[in-house]
PDB file of C-alpha atoms in Angstrom:
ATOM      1  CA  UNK A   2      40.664 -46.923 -34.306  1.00 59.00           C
ATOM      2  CA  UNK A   3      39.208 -49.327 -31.079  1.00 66.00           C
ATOM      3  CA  UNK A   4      35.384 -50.332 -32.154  1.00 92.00           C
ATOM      4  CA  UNK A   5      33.952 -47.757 -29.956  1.00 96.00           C
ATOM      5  CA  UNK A   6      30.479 -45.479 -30.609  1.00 97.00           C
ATOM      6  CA  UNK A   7      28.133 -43.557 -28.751  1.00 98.00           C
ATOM      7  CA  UNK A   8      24.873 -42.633 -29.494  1.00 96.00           C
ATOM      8  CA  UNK A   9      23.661 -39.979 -30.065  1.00 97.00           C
ATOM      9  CA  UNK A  10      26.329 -38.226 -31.073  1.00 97.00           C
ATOM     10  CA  UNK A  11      24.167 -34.805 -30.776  1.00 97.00           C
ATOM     11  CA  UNK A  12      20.754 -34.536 -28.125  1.00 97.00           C
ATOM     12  CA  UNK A  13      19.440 -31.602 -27.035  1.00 98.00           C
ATOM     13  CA  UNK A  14      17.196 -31.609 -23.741  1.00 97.00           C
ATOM     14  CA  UNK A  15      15.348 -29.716 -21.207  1.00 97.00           C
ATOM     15  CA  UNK A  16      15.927 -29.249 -17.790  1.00 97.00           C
ATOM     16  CA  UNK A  17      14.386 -31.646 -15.367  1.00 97.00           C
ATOM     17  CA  UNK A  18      14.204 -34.870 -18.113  1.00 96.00           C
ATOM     18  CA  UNK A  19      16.457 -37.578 -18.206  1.00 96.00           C
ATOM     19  CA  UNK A  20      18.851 -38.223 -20.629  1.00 97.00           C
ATOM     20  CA  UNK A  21      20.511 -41.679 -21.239  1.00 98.00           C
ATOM     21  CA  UNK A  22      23.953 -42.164 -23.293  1.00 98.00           C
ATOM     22  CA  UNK A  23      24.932 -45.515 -24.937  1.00 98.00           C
ATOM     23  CA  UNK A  24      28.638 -46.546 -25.293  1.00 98.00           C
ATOM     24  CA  UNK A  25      29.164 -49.876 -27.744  1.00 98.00           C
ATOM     25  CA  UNK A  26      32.385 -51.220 -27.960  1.00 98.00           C
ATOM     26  CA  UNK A  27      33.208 -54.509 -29.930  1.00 97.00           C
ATOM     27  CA  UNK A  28      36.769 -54.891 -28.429  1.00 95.00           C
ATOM     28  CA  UNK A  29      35.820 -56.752 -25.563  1.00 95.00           C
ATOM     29  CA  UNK A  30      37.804 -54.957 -23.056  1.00 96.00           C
ATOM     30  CA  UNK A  31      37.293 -54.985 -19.537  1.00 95.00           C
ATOM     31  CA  UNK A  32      37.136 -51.373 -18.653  1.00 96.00           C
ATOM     32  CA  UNK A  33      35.003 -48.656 -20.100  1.00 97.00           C
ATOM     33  CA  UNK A  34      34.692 -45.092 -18.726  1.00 97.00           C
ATOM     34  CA  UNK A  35      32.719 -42.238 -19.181  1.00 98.00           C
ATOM     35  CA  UNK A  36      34.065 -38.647 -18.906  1.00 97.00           C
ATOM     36  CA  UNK A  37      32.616 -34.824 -19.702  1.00 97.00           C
ATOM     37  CA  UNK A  38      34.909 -32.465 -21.442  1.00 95.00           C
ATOM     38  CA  UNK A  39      34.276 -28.460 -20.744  1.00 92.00           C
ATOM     39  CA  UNK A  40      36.296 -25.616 -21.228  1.00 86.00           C
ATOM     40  CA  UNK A  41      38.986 -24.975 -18.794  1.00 81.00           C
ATOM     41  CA  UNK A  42      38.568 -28.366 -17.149  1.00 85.00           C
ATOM     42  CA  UNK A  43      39.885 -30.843 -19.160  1.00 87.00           C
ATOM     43  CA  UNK A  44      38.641 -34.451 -18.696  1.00 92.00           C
ATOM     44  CA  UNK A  45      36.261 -35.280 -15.842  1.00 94.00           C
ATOM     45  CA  UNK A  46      35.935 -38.717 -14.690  1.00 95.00           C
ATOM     46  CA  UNK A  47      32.243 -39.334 -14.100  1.00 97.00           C
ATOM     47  CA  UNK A  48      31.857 -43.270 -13.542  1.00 97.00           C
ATOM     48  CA  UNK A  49      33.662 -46.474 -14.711  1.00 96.00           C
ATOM     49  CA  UNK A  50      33.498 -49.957 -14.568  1.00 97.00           C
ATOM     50  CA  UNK A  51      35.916 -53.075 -14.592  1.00 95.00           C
ATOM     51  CA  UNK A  52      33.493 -55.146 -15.373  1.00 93.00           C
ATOM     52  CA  UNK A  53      30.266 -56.429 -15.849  1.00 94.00           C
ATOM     53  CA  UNK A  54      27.734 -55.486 -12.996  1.00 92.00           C
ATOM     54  CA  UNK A  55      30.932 -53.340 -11.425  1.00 95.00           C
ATOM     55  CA  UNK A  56      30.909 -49.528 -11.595  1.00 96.00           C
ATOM     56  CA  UNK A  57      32.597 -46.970  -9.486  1.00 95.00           C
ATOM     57  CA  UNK A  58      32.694 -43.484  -8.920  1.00 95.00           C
ATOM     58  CA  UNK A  59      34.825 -40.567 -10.336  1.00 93.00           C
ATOM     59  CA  UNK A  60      35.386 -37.421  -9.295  1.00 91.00           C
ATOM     60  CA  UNK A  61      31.921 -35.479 -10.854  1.00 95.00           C
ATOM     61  CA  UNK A  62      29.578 -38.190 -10.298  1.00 96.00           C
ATOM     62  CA  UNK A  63      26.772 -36.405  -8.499  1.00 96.00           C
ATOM     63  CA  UNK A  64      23.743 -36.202 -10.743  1.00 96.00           C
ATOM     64  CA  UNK A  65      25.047 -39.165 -12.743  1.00 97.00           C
ATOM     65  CA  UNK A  66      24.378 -42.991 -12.345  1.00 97.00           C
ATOM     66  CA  UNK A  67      25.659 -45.777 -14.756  1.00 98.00           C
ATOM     67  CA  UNK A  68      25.025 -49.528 -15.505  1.00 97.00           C
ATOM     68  CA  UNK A  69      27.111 -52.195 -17.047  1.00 97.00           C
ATOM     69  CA  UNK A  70      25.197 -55.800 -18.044  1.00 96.00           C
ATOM     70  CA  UNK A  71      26.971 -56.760 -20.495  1.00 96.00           C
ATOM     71  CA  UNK A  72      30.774 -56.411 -21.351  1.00 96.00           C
ATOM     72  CA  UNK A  73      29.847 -54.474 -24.694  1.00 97.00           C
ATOM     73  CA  UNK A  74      27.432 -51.235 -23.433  1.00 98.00           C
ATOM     74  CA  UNK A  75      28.251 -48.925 -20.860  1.00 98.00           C
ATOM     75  CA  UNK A  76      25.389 -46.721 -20.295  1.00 98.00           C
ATOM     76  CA  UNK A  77      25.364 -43.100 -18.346  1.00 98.00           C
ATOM     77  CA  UNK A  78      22.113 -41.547 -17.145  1.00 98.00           C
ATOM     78  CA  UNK A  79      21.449 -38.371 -16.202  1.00 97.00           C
ATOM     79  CA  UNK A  80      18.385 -38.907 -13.881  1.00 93.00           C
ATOM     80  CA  UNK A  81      17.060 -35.266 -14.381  1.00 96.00           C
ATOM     81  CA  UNK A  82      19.105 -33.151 -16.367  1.00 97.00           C
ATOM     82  CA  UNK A  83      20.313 -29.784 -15.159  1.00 97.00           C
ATOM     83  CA  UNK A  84      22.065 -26.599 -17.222  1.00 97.00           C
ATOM     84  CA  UNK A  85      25.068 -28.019 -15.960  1.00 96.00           C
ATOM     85  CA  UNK A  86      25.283 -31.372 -17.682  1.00 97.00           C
ATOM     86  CA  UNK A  87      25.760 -29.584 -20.823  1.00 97.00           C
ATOM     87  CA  UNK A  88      28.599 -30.732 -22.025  1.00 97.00           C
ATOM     88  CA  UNK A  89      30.617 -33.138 -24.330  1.00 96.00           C
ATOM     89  CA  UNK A  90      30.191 -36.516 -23.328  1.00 98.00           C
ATOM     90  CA  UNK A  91      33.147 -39.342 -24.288  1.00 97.00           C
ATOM     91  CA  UNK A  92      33.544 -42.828 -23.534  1.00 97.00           C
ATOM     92  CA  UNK A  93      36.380 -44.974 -23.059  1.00 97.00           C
ATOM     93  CA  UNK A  94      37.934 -48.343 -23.297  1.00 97.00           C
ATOM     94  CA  UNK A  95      40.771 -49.453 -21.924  1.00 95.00           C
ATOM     95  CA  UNK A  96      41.656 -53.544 -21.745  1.00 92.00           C
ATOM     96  CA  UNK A  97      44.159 -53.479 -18.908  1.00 88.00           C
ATOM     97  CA  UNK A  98      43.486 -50.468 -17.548  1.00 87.00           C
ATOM     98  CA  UNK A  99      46.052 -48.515 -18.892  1.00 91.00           C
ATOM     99  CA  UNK A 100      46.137 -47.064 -21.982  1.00 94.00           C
ATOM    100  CA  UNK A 101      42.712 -45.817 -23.194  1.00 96.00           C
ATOM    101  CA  UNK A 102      40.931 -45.616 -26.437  1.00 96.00           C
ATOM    102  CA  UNK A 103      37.881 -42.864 -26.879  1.00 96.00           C
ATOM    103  CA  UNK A 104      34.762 -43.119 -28.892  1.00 96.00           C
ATOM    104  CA  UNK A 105      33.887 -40.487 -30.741  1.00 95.00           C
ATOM    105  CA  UNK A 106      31.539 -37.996 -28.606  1.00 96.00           C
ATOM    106  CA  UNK A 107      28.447 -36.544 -27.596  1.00 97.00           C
ATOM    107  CA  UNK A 108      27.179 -33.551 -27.700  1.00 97.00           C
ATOM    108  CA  UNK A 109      24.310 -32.834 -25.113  1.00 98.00           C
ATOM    109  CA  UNK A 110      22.476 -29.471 -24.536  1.00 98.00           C
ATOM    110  CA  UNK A 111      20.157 -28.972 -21.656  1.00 97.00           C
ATOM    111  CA  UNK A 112      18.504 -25.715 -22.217  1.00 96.00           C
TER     112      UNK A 112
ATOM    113  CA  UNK B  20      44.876 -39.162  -4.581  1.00 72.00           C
ATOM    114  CA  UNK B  21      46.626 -38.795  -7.725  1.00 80.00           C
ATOM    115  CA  UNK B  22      46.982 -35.657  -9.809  1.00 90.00           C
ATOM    116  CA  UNK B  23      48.189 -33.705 -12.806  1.00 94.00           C
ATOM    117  CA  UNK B  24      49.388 -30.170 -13.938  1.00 95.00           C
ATOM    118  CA  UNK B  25      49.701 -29.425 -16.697  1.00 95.00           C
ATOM    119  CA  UNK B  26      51.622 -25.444 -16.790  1.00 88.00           C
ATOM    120  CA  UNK B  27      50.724 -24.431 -20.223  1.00 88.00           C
ATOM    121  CA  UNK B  28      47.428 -23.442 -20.947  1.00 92.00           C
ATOM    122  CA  UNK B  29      47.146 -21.988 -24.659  1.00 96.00           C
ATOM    123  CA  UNK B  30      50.820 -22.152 -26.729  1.00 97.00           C
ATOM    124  CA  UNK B  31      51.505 -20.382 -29.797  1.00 97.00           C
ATOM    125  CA  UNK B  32      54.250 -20.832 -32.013  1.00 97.00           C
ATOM    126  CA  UNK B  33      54.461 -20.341 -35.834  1.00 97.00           C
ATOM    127  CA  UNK B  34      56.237 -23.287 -37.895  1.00 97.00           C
ATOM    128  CA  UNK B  35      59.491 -25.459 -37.462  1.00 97.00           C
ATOM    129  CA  UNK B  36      59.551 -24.088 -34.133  1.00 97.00           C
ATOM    130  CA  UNK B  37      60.234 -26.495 -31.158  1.00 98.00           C
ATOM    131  CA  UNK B  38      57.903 -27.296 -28.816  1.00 97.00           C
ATOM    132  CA  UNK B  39      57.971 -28.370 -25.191  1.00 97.00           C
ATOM    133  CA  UNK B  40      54.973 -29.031 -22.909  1.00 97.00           C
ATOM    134  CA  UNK B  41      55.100 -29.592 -19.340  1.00 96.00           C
ATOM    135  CA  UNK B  42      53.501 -31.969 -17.369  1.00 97.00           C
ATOM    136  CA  UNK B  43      53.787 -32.680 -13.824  1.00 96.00           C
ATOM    137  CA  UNK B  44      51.932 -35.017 -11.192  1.00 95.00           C
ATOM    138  CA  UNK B  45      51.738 -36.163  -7.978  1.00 92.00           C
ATOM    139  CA  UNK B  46      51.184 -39.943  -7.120  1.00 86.00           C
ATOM    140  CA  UNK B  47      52.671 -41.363  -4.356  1.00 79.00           C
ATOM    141  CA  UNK B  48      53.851 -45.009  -5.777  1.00 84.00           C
ATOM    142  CA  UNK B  49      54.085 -46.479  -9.272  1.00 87.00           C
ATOM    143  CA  UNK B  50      52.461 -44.901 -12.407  1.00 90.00           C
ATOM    144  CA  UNK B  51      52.186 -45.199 -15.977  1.00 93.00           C
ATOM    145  CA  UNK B  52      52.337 -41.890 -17.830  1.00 95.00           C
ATOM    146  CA  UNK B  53      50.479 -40.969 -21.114  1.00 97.00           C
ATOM    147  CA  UNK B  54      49.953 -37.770 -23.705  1.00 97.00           C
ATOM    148  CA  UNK B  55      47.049 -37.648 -25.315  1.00 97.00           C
ATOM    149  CA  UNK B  56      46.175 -35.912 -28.370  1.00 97.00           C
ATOM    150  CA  UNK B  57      42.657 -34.158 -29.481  1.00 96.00           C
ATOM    151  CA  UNK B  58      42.636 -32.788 -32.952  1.00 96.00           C
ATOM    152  CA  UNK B  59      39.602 -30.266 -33.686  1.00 93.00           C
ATOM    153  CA  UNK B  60      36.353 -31.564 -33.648  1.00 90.00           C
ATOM    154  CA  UNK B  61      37.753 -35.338 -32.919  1.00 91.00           C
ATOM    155  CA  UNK B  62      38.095 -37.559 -30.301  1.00 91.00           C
ATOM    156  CA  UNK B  63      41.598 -38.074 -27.829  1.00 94.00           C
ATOM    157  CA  UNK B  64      44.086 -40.362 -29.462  1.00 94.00           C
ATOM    158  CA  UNK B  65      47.165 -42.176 -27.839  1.00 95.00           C
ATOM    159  CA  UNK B  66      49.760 -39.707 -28.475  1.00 96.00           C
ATOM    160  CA  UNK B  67      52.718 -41.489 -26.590  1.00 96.00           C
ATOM    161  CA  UNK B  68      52.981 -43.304 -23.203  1.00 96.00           C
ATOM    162  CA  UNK B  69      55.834 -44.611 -20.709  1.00 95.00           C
ATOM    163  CA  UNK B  70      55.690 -47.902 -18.747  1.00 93.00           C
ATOM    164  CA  UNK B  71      59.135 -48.578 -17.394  1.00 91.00           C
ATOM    165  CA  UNK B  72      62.321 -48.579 -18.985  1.00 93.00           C
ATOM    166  CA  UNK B  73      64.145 -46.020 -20.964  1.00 95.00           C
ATOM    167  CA  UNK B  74      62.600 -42.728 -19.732  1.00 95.00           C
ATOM    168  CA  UNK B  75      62.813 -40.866 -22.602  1.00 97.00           C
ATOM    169  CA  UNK B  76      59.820 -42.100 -25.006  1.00 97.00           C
ATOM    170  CA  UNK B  77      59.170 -41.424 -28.726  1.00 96.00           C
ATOM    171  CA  UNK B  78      55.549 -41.442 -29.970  1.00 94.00           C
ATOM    172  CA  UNK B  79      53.881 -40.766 -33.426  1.00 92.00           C
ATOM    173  CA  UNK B  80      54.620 -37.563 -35.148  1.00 94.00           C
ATOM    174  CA  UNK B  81      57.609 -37.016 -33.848  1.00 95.00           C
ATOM    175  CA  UNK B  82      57.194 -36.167 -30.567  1.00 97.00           C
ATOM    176  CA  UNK B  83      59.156 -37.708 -27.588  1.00 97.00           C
ATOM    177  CA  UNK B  84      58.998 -37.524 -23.567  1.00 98.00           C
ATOM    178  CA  UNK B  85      60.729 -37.804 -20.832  1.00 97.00           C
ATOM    179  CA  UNK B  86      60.010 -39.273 -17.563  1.00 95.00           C
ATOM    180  CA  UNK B  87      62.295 -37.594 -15.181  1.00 95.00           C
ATOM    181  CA  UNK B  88      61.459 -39.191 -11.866  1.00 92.00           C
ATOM    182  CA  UNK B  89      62.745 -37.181  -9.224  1.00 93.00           C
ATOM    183  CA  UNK B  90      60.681 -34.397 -10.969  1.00 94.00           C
ATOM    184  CA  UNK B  91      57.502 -35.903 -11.638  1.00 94.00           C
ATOM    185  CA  UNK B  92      57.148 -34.733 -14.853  1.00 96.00           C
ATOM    186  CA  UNK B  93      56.393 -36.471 -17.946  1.00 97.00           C
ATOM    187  CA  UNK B  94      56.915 -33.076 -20.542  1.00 97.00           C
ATOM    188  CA  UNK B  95      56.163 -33.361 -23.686  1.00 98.00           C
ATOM    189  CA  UNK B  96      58.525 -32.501 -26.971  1.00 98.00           C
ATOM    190  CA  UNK B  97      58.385 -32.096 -31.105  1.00 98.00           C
ATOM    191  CA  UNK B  98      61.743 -30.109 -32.542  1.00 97.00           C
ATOM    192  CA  UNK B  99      59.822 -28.429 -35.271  1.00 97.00           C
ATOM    193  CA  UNK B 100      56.384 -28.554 -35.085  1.00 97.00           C
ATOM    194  CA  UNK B 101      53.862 -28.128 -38.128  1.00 97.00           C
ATOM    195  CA  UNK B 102      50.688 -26.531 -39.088  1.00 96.00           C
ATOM    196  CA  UNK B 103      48.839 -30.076 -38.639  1.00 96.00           C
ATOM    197  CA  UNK B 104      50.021 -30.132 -34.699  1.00 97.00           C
ATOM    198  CA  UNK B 105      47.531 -27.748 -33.733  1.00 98.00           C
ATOM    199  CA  UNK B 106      45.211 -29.435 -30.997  1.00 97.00           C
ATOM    200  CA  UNK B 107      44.900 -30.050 -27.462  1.00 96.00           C
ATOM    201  CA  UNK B 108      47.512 -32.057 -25.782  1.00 97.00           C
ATOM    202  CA  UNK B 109      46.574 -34.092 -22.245  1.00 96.00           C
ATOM    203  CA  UNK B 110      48.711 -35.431 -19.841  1.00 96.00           C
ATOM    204  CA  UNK B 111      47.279 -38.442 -18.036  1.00 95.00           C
ATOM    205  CA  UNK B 112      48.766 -40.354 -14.963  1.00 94.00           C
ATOM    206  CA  UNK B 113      47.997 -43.799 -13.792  1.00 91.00           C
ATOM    207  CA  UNK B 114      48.631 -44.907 -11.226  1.00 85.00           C
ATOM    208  CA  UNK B 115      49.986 -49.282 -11.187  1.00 76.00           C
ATOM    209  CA  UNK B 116      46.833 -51.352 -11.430  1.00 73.00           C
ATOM    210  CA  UNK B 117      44.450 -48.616 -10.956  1.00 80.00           C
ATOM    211  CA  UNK B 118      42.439 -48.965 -13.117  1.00 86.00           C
ATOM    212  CA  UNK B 119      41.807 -45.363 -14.219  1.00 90.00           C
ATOM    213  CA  UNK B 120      43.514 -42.091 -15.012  1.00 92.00           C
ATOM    214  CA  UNK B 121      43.981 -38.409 -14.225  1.00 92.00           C
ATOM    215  CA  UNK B 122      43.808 -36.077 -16.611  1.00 93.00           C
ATOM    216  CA  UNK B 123      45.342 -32.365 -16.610  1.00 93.00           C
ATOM    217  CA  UNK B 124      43.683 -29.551 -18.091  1.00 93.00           C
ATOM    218  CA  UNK B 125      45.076 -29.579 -21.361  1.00 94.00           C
ATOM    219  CA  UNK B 126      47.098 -27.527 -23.377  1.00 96.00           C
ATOM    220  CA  UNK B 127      46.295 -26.107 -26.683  1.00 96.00           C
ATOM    221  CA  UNK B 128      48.938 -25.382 -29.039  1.00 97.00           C
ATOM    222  CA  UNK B 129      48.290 -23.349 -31.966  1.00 97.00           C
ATOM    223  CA  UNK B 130      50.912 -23.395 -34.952  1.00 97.00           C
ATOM    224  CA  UNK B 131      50.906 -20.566 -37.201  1.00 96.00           C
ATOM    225  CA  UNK B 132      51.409 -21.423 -40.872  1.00 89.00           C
TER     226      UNK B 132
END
């Protein structure tokens, strides 16, 4: 498996506070992503970045903002959590672009 | 913009059955094709993926695809599937130097013991 992890793996929240997941990888590829998972939708794109300092936008990025300052971490932020943003969270790594590798998950709750 | 179907939402088939999954997209150029695999509880894994070349693809497991172009479909296949294939299957497309994929929905395939 790629030398990817996110923490926390689990976080439970309320409404209204923000929320900030860590991706680590130790592969020293050029491209990491973040995606939500729910039922019935598959894989979301929520932000990515092809490199340091550059992010762009997926297709459910509303709500969501990212930053990249270093090739290892790729960080997602949820400026003020919502019902909504529950969900499981997963990063990815990709070196080319192409093929991607997944860490292993979160799990976040808004109640 | 690009984008994936996958037509299959829940399969169930009981052991040494065959199974085929469908996937089809719509990109208008160049793309590289992937399945994905998501086994209970655990993260997506590489499952198989085409590039260029011979269309029809073998992966881990077992199972194979085939890239039939003037279809746009990348479908998925095991001839006997077992107990331990039960997950959710994604078909991704990329499109050439993209830098990101599509994902479909998923499909999840039981397998009856």
């Amino acid at each position: 498996d790629a030398g990817i992890t996110q923490s926390p793996r689990h976080k439970v929240t309320e409404t209204g506070t923000p929320v900030t997941l860590r991706c680590h990888q130790t592969e020293n590829h050029r491209y990491m992503y973040w995606y939500r998972q729910d039922p019935g939708h598959g894989l979301r794109l929520i932000h990515y970045s092809y490199g340091v300092k550059d992010t762009d936008k997926g297709e459910v990025s509303d709500g969501y903002s990212v930053s990249r300052s270093k090739t290892e971490d790729f960080l997602l932020t949820l400026e003020s959590a919502t019902s909504s943003q529950t969900s499981v969270y997963f990063c990815a790594i990709s070196d080319r672009g192409e093929t991607q590798y997944f860490g292993p998950g979160t799990r976040l709750l808004v109640l | 913009a690009q984008s994936v179907s996958q037509h299959n939402h829940h399969v169930i088939l009981s052991e040494a059955a065959s199974l085929e999954l469908g996937c089809n997209y719509s990109y208008g150029g160049t793309v590289n094709l992937f399945w994905y695999v998501q086994y209970p509880g655990q993260h997506l894994q590489l499952l198989l993926k085409y590039f260029s070349g011979d269309p029809l693809v073998k992966g881990i497991k077992g199972f194979e695809a085939e890239f039939i172009k003037s279809k746009f479909s990348f479908n998925l296949r095991k001839p006997s599937v077992q107990w331990s294939d039960t997950a959710e299957y994604f078909c991704a497309v990329n499109g050439l130097n993209a830098g990101k994929s599509t994902f479909g929905d998923g499909t999840t395939l039981t397998v009856k013991p």
